[in-house]
Amino acid sequence: MKRYLAIIVAAILLMTVWSSAFAVYDPETDGVSVWDGEITTITVTDRLPGIQLENNPILKELERRIGVRLEISVLDAAQYNSLIASQIAAGDIPDMFYLWDNSSNVNFQKWAQEGLIWNLEELEDKIPNAFTWLNANDLAYGRVPSLDNGLYGLPRMQQLTPDAIPYRGDWLKKLGLEIPVTPEDLFEYCVAVSTQDPDGNGIDDTWGLFITQLGDKGGGLIDKNIREGFGIEPETVAYKVIPAQEGFMELMDFYHDLYAAGGIYPEFYLESDIYADQEAFRAGKVGTMFKTTSLDHTMPYRSNAAEAFYQNNPDGEVVAGYPLQPNGTTAADADSYFHYITMSCWGVFCISKAASEEAVDAACRFLNFGCTEEGVHLLTNGIEGINYKSWDPVLRTKVAFTQAEKEEPGHEERLINAISYLCVQQSWANYGKLTFGGNTPEEKAEYMRRYNELNHGYIVYDNIDTYPGYADLKTKNAELTTKLNDEMMVQYIVGGITREEFTDWLYNVYCPAWEEVEDIVTAVRGPKE
Amino acid sequence: MPVMMIVKQPRTIREKLLNLIVYIIKKRYLYLMCIPGLVYLAIFSYVPMYGVIIAFKDFSYTKGIMASKWIGFQYFGKVFATSDFFDTFRNSVLLSLLRLCINMPVPIILALLVNEIGSTAFKRIGQTVMYLPHFISWVAIGGITLTFLSETDGLVNIVIKRATGHTIPFLSSAGMFRGLIVGTTIWKEAGWGTIIYLASLSAINLELYEAATVDGANRFQKVWHISLPGIASVISIQLILQCGNIMNNGFEQIYMFQNPLNIRSSEVFETYIYKIGLLNTDFSYSTAVGLFKSIVNIILVIIANRGARLLGQATFY
């Protein structure tokens, strides 16, 4: 009896081994291409906050499709650029790495000049998709102008989404106000939120605004959502850096007055977490946040963020406002105003010159795959049935699992999210949106309503970071920028220094150091009309 | 009368070496116990020290430390040409001097007080309670301090506001920053700092106290004439060590309490080096600043050691 049993077990084992050893990919059944060569492992360093890498089905699928196994080192997201610089300085150079910054990153320039990373144009035959997927403006983010304008990093382009400022719709109703359109409206709303207890808890614990990350452009105080209300234009339009423009002091005065009127959380300067404003908004403590926020941030379906908001504010409502217009205008004038929006590049991928030939080939396969519809879909959305329920390629709608479905026993893999910063591209070619929001038809309809309402009057402009000479100027003035952001602006807003002290430093020290900007922009765009 | 002269033969190097080997063999177990410490010191303190040469090099990522191009003292010139450097230097020295003058005596006083406690049980419990804050990280202490001293909703300022009608900007005033650092350092480290003094006090011969009691000395006189002289050598050594740290203020504590409003007082070498070295990745320049700081520290140790010797106190060498 035992002998028969042993023979049966052996036969089953043999058949299993046989079938797996000679298994042939059948495109008819799988529907996707599968790698039939050797699997190459490459080392990769990336910024992947909160991503489970072990047993990640997306990485396994990637291996199956393109034969690349990624051995990933994850560095702390908040200090990514300095940590990768330290890693490389220590001689531990990964085959491929992500740099969380665009071409103006000082180290990126230096690494290219020292021959540490590949000029990707030399590898064009291995990553042809990148050169068709991205246009010349996109590729500019990966170029090093001082080095024959070579392409040393593959830019990771994000989808264009209308800028929008989220406000508390329920508070606006309580306070009898409309969605702010101008700086004056915003001022009134912020002061009302700070002084009229809109959450009705009887405690003085709400504020109009919570400022976190500061920055001379792009983020924080001078965010693109607010600066146009003060007539501030991008550097490539104004031919000046933002602090040298007339509207800058008007903007600073706005903050100074708003702070004095109690409209800003008084100890904002103690906060080092760059996302503290979003957390405070979700916690129901502040009336708005405008730092690099887009329409997506105003949508109720935004998974964890929305859940956190509605848990804290079950009766709350978030509404979307258009970027600010100058004082004296109204919402009806919106069509007369436009808003500057730039292509959004979130970092570049670099390939090390120290990598072996096989590793370079594998890295190129990965980047090339990431610039295809198949690759973008896999890396950003994941796998149907595992990372999401279903995908409608026409409507570009992804139906996600609900939290309850994610937590169903036996479906732990549903809790694994897509791999964020490892996505080579986060937009379809020509910046088409990857997904239109919403997990249900109702949510999608609401998103489309807001999208159509806001998606007008945008002008896509050049980012000065891509202009030759700007990176060097930025490096030269790094300490001045730090002083402006980390000290002078905050000091003036809270009244630590007088307006005279601030403008004296601004116009006699800071602005003269940036005068070259006019030449840099003129060299590319010609003299200002 | 014949005079017998004993002429001391000069010892050769070989003889000296032999004597040393014999001595080491004789004390072999003591030397064996030193080995882990020496290995640790060599690996973690001496081997990495070769990295300071990048202060004299134009550091290249591809060439590495050794192969990068020598540029001499160029970065040191840049150090002294930067206006921020002198502010940082002043802040570092002022804060260290304050710590030397205030933070150093506190554990001594605390140890003398604890030593006077009669009840052994109370003494042990008290010591344990005093040591506990040492084990809390600066990040946690920073959070606790912010919670207590915040002008918006901090407990201390709530009480002050109810009593006086206004708040005190403990966290946002450049003038209060040094006091904040000294105060939190005392809270965290004073208890832990008593250990070495208590150990030293326990080594004082009890008969001295008994004799003083017989002579009619009161408690204060016993502390002044017996306890303090008994730990004077330890105080001297601690002072020399502190002098060697006069340019060091630690990174975590300062960074936790630093903000745009107090930066004029709070920028010290540690935070400055972090910003230029790690955030701006200017490794050569930040190494030059660090090396300058270390050289000043060494000079101060030598001066303090010489001073202690002149005063007849214990010294390192």
Tab-separated table of C-alpha atoms in Angstrom, chain A residues 61-396:
chain	number	residue	atom	x	y	z
A	61	GLU	CA	4.615	41.409	-11.642
A	62	LEU	CA	7.320	43.784	-12.792
A	63	GLU	CA	9.853	40.984	-12.522
A	64	ARG	CA	7.585	38.699	-14.512
A	65	ARG	CA	7.036	41.213	-17.271
A	66	ILE	CA	10.456	42.788	-17.787
A	67	GLY	CA	12.868	40.481	-15.961
A	68	VAL	CA	14.088	43.100	-13.526
A	69	ARG	CA	14.267	42.419	-9.809
A	70	LEU	CA	14.565	45.615	-7.821
A	71	GLU	CA	16.616	45.455	-4.650
A	72	ILE	CA	15.313	48.633	-3.100
A	73	SER	CA	16.827	50.769	-0.343
A	74	VAL	CA	14.423	53.271	1.084
A	75	LEU	CA	15.694	56.488	2.624
A	76	ASP	CA	13.779	58.787	4.933
A	77	ALA	CA	11.365	60.772	2.796
A	78	ALA	CA	11.751	64.103	4.570
A	79	GLN	CA	15.537	64.225	4.124
A	80	TYR	CA	15.815	62.182	0.983
A	81	ASN	CA	18.114	64.387	-1.086
A	82	SER	CA	20.690	64.906	1.636
A	83	LEU	CA	20.656	61.218	2.582
A	84	ILE	CA	21.207	59.985	-0.951
A	85	ALA	CA	24.041	62.505	-1.308
A	86	SER	CA	25.634	61.066	1.846
A	87	GLN	CA	25.121	57.517	0.585
A	88	ILE	CA	26.816	58.312	-2.698
A	89	ALA	CA	29.594	60.268	-0.987
A	90	ALA	CA	30.269	57.148	1.075
A	91	GLY	CA	30.826	55.232	-2.174
A	92	ASP	CA	27.644	53.185	-1.932
A	93	ILE	CA	26.260	54.020	-5.374
A	94	PRO	CA	23.135	52.136	-6.385
A	95	ASP	CA	22.692	51.004	-9.995
A	96	MET	CA	19.729	53.327	-10.302
A	97	PHE	CA	18.422	56.008	-8.000
A	98	TYR	CA	15.666	58.504	-7.725
A	99	LEU	CA	16.459	62.112	-6.948
A	100	TRP	CA	13.602	63.970	-5.343
A	101	ASP	CA	14.193	67.236	-7.054
A	102	ASN	CA	14.454	68.487	-10.572
A	103	SER	CA	17.416	69.565	-12.590
A	104	SER	CA	18.287	72.488	-10.326
A	105	ASN	CA	19.561	70.089	-7.665
A	106	VAL	CA	23.189	70.978	-7.046
A	107	ASN	CA	24.326	67.403	-6.600
A	108	PHE	CA	22.585	66.285	-9.761
A	109	GLN	CA	24.662	68.808	-11.706
A	110	LYS	CA	27.818	67.788	-9.866
A	111	TRP	CA	27.286	64.052	-10.345
A	112	ALA	CA	26.734	64.592	-14.050
A	113	GLN	CA	29.873	66.732	-14.324
A	114	GLU	CA	31.942	64.141	-12.468
A	115	GLY	CA	30.754	61.367	-14.767
A	116	LEU	CA	28.968	59.490	-12.025
A	117	ILE	CA	25.711	59.109	-13.920
A	118	TRP	CA	24.833	58.205	-17.484
A	119	ASN	CA	23.812	60.709	-20.090
A	120	LEU	CA	20.578	58.953	-20.998
A	121	GLU	CA	20.817	60.159	-24.572
A	122	GLU	CA	23.700	57.732	-24.954
A	123	LEU	CA	21.257	55.013	-23.943
A	124	GLU	CA	18.434	56.244	-26.184
A	125	ASP	CA	18.233	52.993	-28.100
A	126	LYS	CA	17.537	51.204	-24.827
A	127	ILE	CA	14.867	53.603	-23.582
A	128	PRO	CA	13.191	54.768	-26.784
A	129	ASN	CA	9.790	55.093	-25.101
A	130	ALA	CA	11.053	57.852	-22.817
A	131	PHE	CA	11.820	60.051	-25.801
A	132	THR	CA	8.380	59.617	-27.288
A	133	TRP	CA	6.458	59.672	-24.024
A	134	LEU	CA	8.037	62.913	-22.843
A	135	ASN	CA	8.237	66.090	-24.877
A	136	ALA	CA	11.086	68.592	-24.999
A	137	ASN	CA	9.690	70.641	-22.099
A	138	ASP	CA	9.484	67.548	-19.910
A	139	LEU	CA	12.973	66.385	-20.802
A	140	ALA	CA	14.355	69.807	-19.845
A	141	TYR	CA	13.857	68.832	-16.216
A	142	GLY	CA	16.457	66.074	-16.589
A	143	ARG	CA	19.037	68.079	-18.474
A	144	VAL	CA	22.245	69.651	-17.243
A	145	PRO	CA	22.620	72.881	-19.225
A	146	SER	CA	26.260	73.367	-18.231
A	147	LEU	CA	27.149	69.954	-19.639
A	148	ASP	CA	26.107	70.181	-23.293
A	149	ASN	CA	22.527	70.184	-22.050
A	150	GLY	CA	22.778	66.405	-21.698
A	151	LEU	CA	19.927	64.347	-20.289
A	152	TYR	CA	21.305	62.907	-17.054
A	153	GLY	CA	18.020	62.080	-15.371
A	154	LEU	CA	14.716	60.794	-16.624
A	155	PRO	CA	12.076	63.278	-15.420
A	156	ARG	CA	9.105	61.838	-13.564
A	157	MET	CA	6.180	63.891	-14.798
A	158	GLN	CA	2.988	64.237	-12.832
A	159	GLN	CA	-0.459	64.707	-14.258
A	160	LEU	CA	-1.708	68.259	-14.522
A	161	THR	CA	-4.484	68.902	-12.068
A	162	PRO	CA	-6.250	72.228	-11.620
A	163	ASP	CA	-4.960	74.210	-8.683
A	164	ALA	CA	-7.568	74.792	-6.029
A	165	ILE	CA	-7.749	76.033	-2.472
A	166	PRO	CA	-9.794	73.917	-0.076
A	167	TYR	CA	-12.119	75.761	2.316
A	168	ARG	CA	-14.567	74.580	4.935
A	169	GLY	CA	-17.910	74.860	3.149
A	170	ASP	CA	-19.867	74.298	6.384
A	171	TRP	CA	-17.958	77.101	8.120
A	172	LEU	CA	-18.483	79.494	5.212
A	173	LYS	CA	-22.244	78.943	5.553
A	174	LYS	CA	-22.135	79.477	9.326
A	175	LEU	CA	-20.101	82.633	8.940
A	176	GLY	CA	-22.307	83.916	6.126
A	177	LEU	CA	-19.415	84.183	3.684
A	178	GLU	CA	-18.820	83.135	0.090
A	179	ILE	CA	-15.824	81.162	-1.129
A	180	PRO	CA	-12.923	83.675	-1.061
A	181	VAL	CA	-11.940	85.058	-4.425
A	182	THR	CA	-9.519	87.859	-3.527
A	183	PRO	CA	-6.938	88.471	-0.751
A	184	GLU	CA	-9.490	90.687	1.029
A	185	ASP	CA	-12.034	87.845	1.019
A	186	LEU	CA	-9.428	85.425	2.321
A	187	PHE	CA	-8.441	87.859	5.063
A	188	GLU	CA	-12.063	88.220	6.173
A	189	TYR	CA	-12.610	84.450	6.154
A	190	CYS	CA	-9.418	83.689	8.125
A	191	VAL	CA	-10.157	86.277	10.806
A	192	ALA	CA	-13.772	85.083	11.077
A	193	VAL	CA	-12.657	81.471	11.500
A	194	SER	CA	-10.183	82.526	14.196
A	195	THR	CA	-12.573	84.714	16.153
A	196	GLN	CA	-16.111	83.394	15.655
A	197	ASP	CA	-15.748	79.794	16.820
A	198	PRO	CA	-17.159	78.176	13.656
A	199	ASP	CA	-16.937	74.661	15.119
A	200	GLY	CA	-19.189	75.827	17.942
A	201	ASN	CA	-17.338	74.037	20.718
A	202	GLY	CA	-17.104	77.187	22.824
A	203	ILE	CA	-13.297	77.076	22.845
A	204	ASP	CA	-10.997	79.473	21.054
A	205	ASP	CA	-9.216	76.723	19.117
A	206	THR	CA	-9.756	77.378	15.416
A	207	TRP	CA	-7.593	79.472	13.126
A	208	GLY	CA	-7.982	80.738	9.604
A	209	LEU	CA	-4.583	79.655	8.415
A	210	PHE	CA	-1.757	77.391	9.514
A	211	ILE	CA	1.517	78.133	7.745
A	212	THR	CA	4.125	75.405	7.554
A	213	GLN	CA	6.812	74.989	4.950
A	214	LEU	CA	8.228	78.261	3.733
A	215	GLY	CA	9.796	78.827	0.367
A	216	ASP	CA	10.725	81.549	-2.057
A	217	LYS	CA	8.634	79.945	-4.745
A	218	GLY	CA	6.322	77.026	-5.207
A	219	GLY	CA	5.495	76.241	-1.636
A	220	GLY	CA	4.408	77.772	1.595
A	221	LEU	CA	3.895	81.482	1.870
A	222	ILE	CA	4.364	82.288	-1.784
A	223	ASP	CA	2.315	79.453	-3.140
A	224	LYS	CA	1.031	79.769	-6.673
A	225	ASN	CA	-2.528	79.506	-5.376
A	226	ILE	CA	-2.226	82.820	-3.571
A	227	ARG	CA	0.487	84.924	-5.188
A	228	GLU	CA	-1.467	85.931	-8.296
A	229	GLY	CA	-3.896	87.748	-6.027
A	230	PHE	CA	-0.977	90.122	-5.444
A	231	GLY	CA	0.092	90.370	-9.065
A	232	ILE	CA	3.117	88.122	-8.621
A	233	GLU	CA	4.179	86.252	-11.750
A	234	PRO	CA	6.562	83.325	-12.345
A	235	GLU	CA	10.202	84.296	-12.823
A	236	THR	CA	10.158	83.333	-16.493
A	237	VAL	CA	7.273	85.727	-17.081
A	238	ALA	CA	8.359	88.612	-14.839
A	239	TYR	CA	12.119	88.244	-15.564
A	240	LYS	CA	12.641	88.747	-11.810
A	241	VAL	CA	12.666	86.506	-8.776
A	242	ILE	CA	9.469	86.692	-6.759
A	243	PRO	CA	10.832	88.708	-3.792
A	244	ALA	CA	12.021	91.367	-6.259
A	245	GLN	CA	8.513	91.859	-7.666
A	246	GLU	CA	6.235	94.645	-6.497
A	247	GLY	CA	3.532	92.351	-5.197
A	248	PHE	CA	5.893	90.546	-2.834
A	249	MET	CA	5.833	93.141	-0.059
A	250	GLU	CA	2.082	93.459	-0.513
A	251	LEU	CA	1.848	89.724	0.116
A	252	MET	CA	4.126	89.985	3.155
A	253	ASP	CA	2.012	92.870	4.499
A	254	PHE	CA	-1.072	90.708	4.015
A	255	TYR	CA	0.440	87.982	6.236
A	256	HIS	CA	1.756	90.530	8.720
A	257	ASP	CA	-1.691	92.124	9.096
A	258	LEU	CA	-3.471	88.775	9.132
A	259	TYR	CA	-1.156	87.549	11.894
A	260	ALA	CA	-1.751	90.702	13.912
A	261	ALA	CA	-5.506	90.248	13.451
A	262	GLY	CA	-5.261	86.695	14.812
A	263	GLY	CA	-6.088	84.975	11.538
A	264	ILE	CA	-2.963	82.771	11.543
A	265	TYR	CA	-2.119	80.067	14.082
A	266	PRO	CA	0.177	82.109	16.363
A	267	GLU	CA	2.996	79.592	16.824
A	268	PHE	CA	3.218	78.330	13.265
A	269	TYR	CA	6.977	78.879	13.337
A	270	LEU	CA	7.450	76.063	15.845
A	271	GLU	CA	6.172	73.484	13.394
A	272	SER	CA	8.766	71.656	11.331
A	273	ASP	CA	6.447	69.082	9.776
A	274	ILE	CA	5.780	70.291	6.256
A	275	TYR	CA	2.367	68.632	6.229
A	276	ALA	CA	1.213	70.053	9.568
A	277	ASP	CA	-1.219	72.412	7.804
A	278	GLN	CA	-2.967	69.473	6.154
A	279	GLU	CA	-3.148	67.611	9.467
A	280	ALA	CA	-4.577	70.680	11.208
A	281	PHE	CA	-7.149	71.089	8.413
A	282	ARG	CA	-8.196	67.440	8.693
A	283	ALA	CA	-8.369	67.801	12.442
A	284	GLY	CA	-10.907	70.594	11.986
A	285	LYS	CA	-8.674	73.288	13.461
A	286	VAL	CA	-7.993	75.536	10.473
A	287	GLY	CA	-10.168	77.048	7.777
A	288	THR	CA	-7.962	76.557	4.727
A	289	MET	CA	-4.638	75.347	3.411
A	290	PHE	CA	-3.216	76.516	0.139
A	291	LYS	CA	0.274	75.123	-0.028
A	292	THR	CA	0.576	73.341	-3.394
A	293	THR	CA	-2.967	72.082	-3.130
A	294	SER	CA	-4.873	70.951	-6.173
A	295	LEU	CA	-8.419	69.899	-6.838
A	296	ASP	CA	-7.601	66.390	-5.657
A	297	HIS	CA	-7.032	67.736	-2.165
A	298	THR	CA	-10.543	69.064	-2.012
A	299	MET	CA	-12.239	65.792	-2.905
A	300	PRO	CA	-13.955	63.759	-0.235
A	301	TYR	CA	-12.840	60.416	-1.699
A	302	ARG	CA	-9.155	61.075	-1.033
A	303	SER	CA	-8.737	57.859	0.925
A	304	ASN	CA	-6.818	58.303	4.159
A	305	ALA	CA	-6.888	62.095	4.097
A	306	ALA	CA	-10.636	62.221	3.562
A	307	GLU	CA	-11.222	59.521	6.137
A	308	ALA	CA	-9.242	61.490	8.674
A	309	PHE	CA	-11.184	64.647	7.833
A	310	TYR	CA	-14.623	63.076	8.069
A	311	GLN	CA	-13.766	61.124	11.204
A	312	ASN	CA	-12.927	64.396	12.913
A	313	ASN	CA	-15.633	66.436	11.199
A	314	PRO	CA	-18.616	64.173	10.477
A	315	ASP	CA	-20.732	67.147	9.430
A	316	GLY	CA	-17.904	68.976	7.700
A	317	GLU	CA	-17.767	69.854	4.043
A	318	VAL	CA	-14.797	70.750	1.878
A	319	VAL	CA	-15.306	73.085	-1.043
A	320	ALA	CA	-12.826	74.110	-3.729
A	321	GLY	CA	-11.892	77.707	-4.432
A	322	TYR	CA	-10.088	79.041	-7.479
A	323	PRO	CA	-6.573	80.478	-6.987
A	324	LEU	CA	-6.846	84.065	-5.727
A	325	GLN	CA	-7.625	86.970	-8.037
A	326	PRO	CA	-6.596	90.597	-7.349
A	327	ASN	CA	-8.658	92.693	-4.946
A	328	GLY	CA	-11.629	94.373	-6.543
A	329	THR	CA	-12.559	91.419	-8.732
A	330	THR	CA	-15.315	88.863	-8.196
A	331	ALA	CA	-15.959	85.249	-9.064
A	332	ALA	CA	-17.859	86.472	-12.118
A	333	ASP	CA	-14.591	87.934	-13.429
A	334	ALA	CA	-12.836	84.562	-13.313
A	335	ASP	CA	-12.797	84.197	-17.071
A	336	SER	CA	-10.876	87.464	-17.354
A	337	TYR	CA	-8.073	86.123	-15.206
A	338	PHE	CA	-5.667	83.336	-15.829
A	339	HIS	CA	-3.524	81.226	-13.609
A	340	TYR	CA	0.045	80.170	-14.334
A	341	ILE	CA	0.599	76.480	-14.032
A	342	THR	CA	3.792	74.614	-14.780
A	343	MET	CA	4.403	71.079	-15.836
A	344	SER	CA	4.843	69.192	-12.671
A	345	CYS	CA	8.073	67.227	-12.470
A	346	TRP	CA	8.553	65.204	-9.327
A	347	GLY	CA	12.129	64.085	-9.447
A	348	VAL	CA	14.391	62.297	-11.873
A	349	PHE	CA	15.722	58.748	-12.224
A	350	CYS	CA	19.478	58.405	-12.721
A	351	ILE	CA	21.546	55.407	-13.779
A	352	SER	CA	24.993	54.974	-12.265
A	353	LYS	CA	28.050	54.754	-14.494
A	354	ALA	CA	29.437	52.273	-11.995
A	355	ALA	CA	26.628	49.824	-12.717
A	356	SER	CA	27.468	46.692	-14.705
A	357	GLU	CA	26.374	46.403	-18.321
A	358	GLU	CA	23.618	43.971	-17.320
A	359	ALA	CA	22.410	46.327	-14.579
A	360	VAL	CA	22.339	49.280	-16.989
A	361	ASP	CA	20.333	47.175	-19.455
A	362	ALA	CA	17.927	46.170	-16.700
A	363	ALA	CA	17.560	49.740	-15.425
A	364	CYS	CA	16.816	50.870	-18.983
A	365	ARG	CA	14.219	48.105	-19.346
A	366	PHE	CA	12.555	49.363	-16.182
A	367	LEU	CA	12.557	53.017	-17.285
A	368	ASN	CA	11.428	52.111	-20.785
A	369	PHE	CA	8.576	50.007	-19.411
A	370	GLY	CA	7.628	52.868	-17.092
A	371	CYS	CA	7.052	55.035	-20.164
A	372	THR	CA	4.368	52.818	-21.677
A	373	GLU	CA	0.647	52.710	-20.992
A	374	GLU	CA	1.116	49.196	-19.635
A	375	GLY	CA	3.928	50.315	-17.354
A	376	VAL	CA	2.243	53.480	-16.128
A	377	HIS	CA	-0.904	51.508	-15.380
A	378	LEU	CA	0.901	48.755	-13.467
A	379	LEU	CA	3.173	51.045	-11.469
A	380	THR	CA	0.603	53.663	-10.542
A	381	ASN	CA	-2.577	51.622	-10.229
A	382	GLY	CA	-1.287	48.124	-9.498
A	383	ILE	CA	-3.010	44.875	-10.381
A	384	GLU	CA	-6.724	44.443	-10.849
A	385	GLY	CA	-8.272	42.333	-8.131
A	386	ILE	CA	-5.304	42.949	-5.812
A	387	ASN	CA	-4.725	46.688	-5.614
A	388	TYR	CA	-8.079	47.817	-7.000
A	389	LYS	CA	-11.423	46.377	-8.025
A	390	SER	CA	-11.743	47.412	-11.612
A	391	TRP	CA	-10.457	49.898	-14.152
A	392	ASP	CA	-12.332	51.627	-16.913
A	393	PRO	CA	-9.756	52.610	-19.566
A	394	VAL	CA	-12.184	54.881	-21.402
A	395	LEU	CA	-13.377	56.881	-18.424
A	396	ARG	CA	-10.017	56.398	-16.672
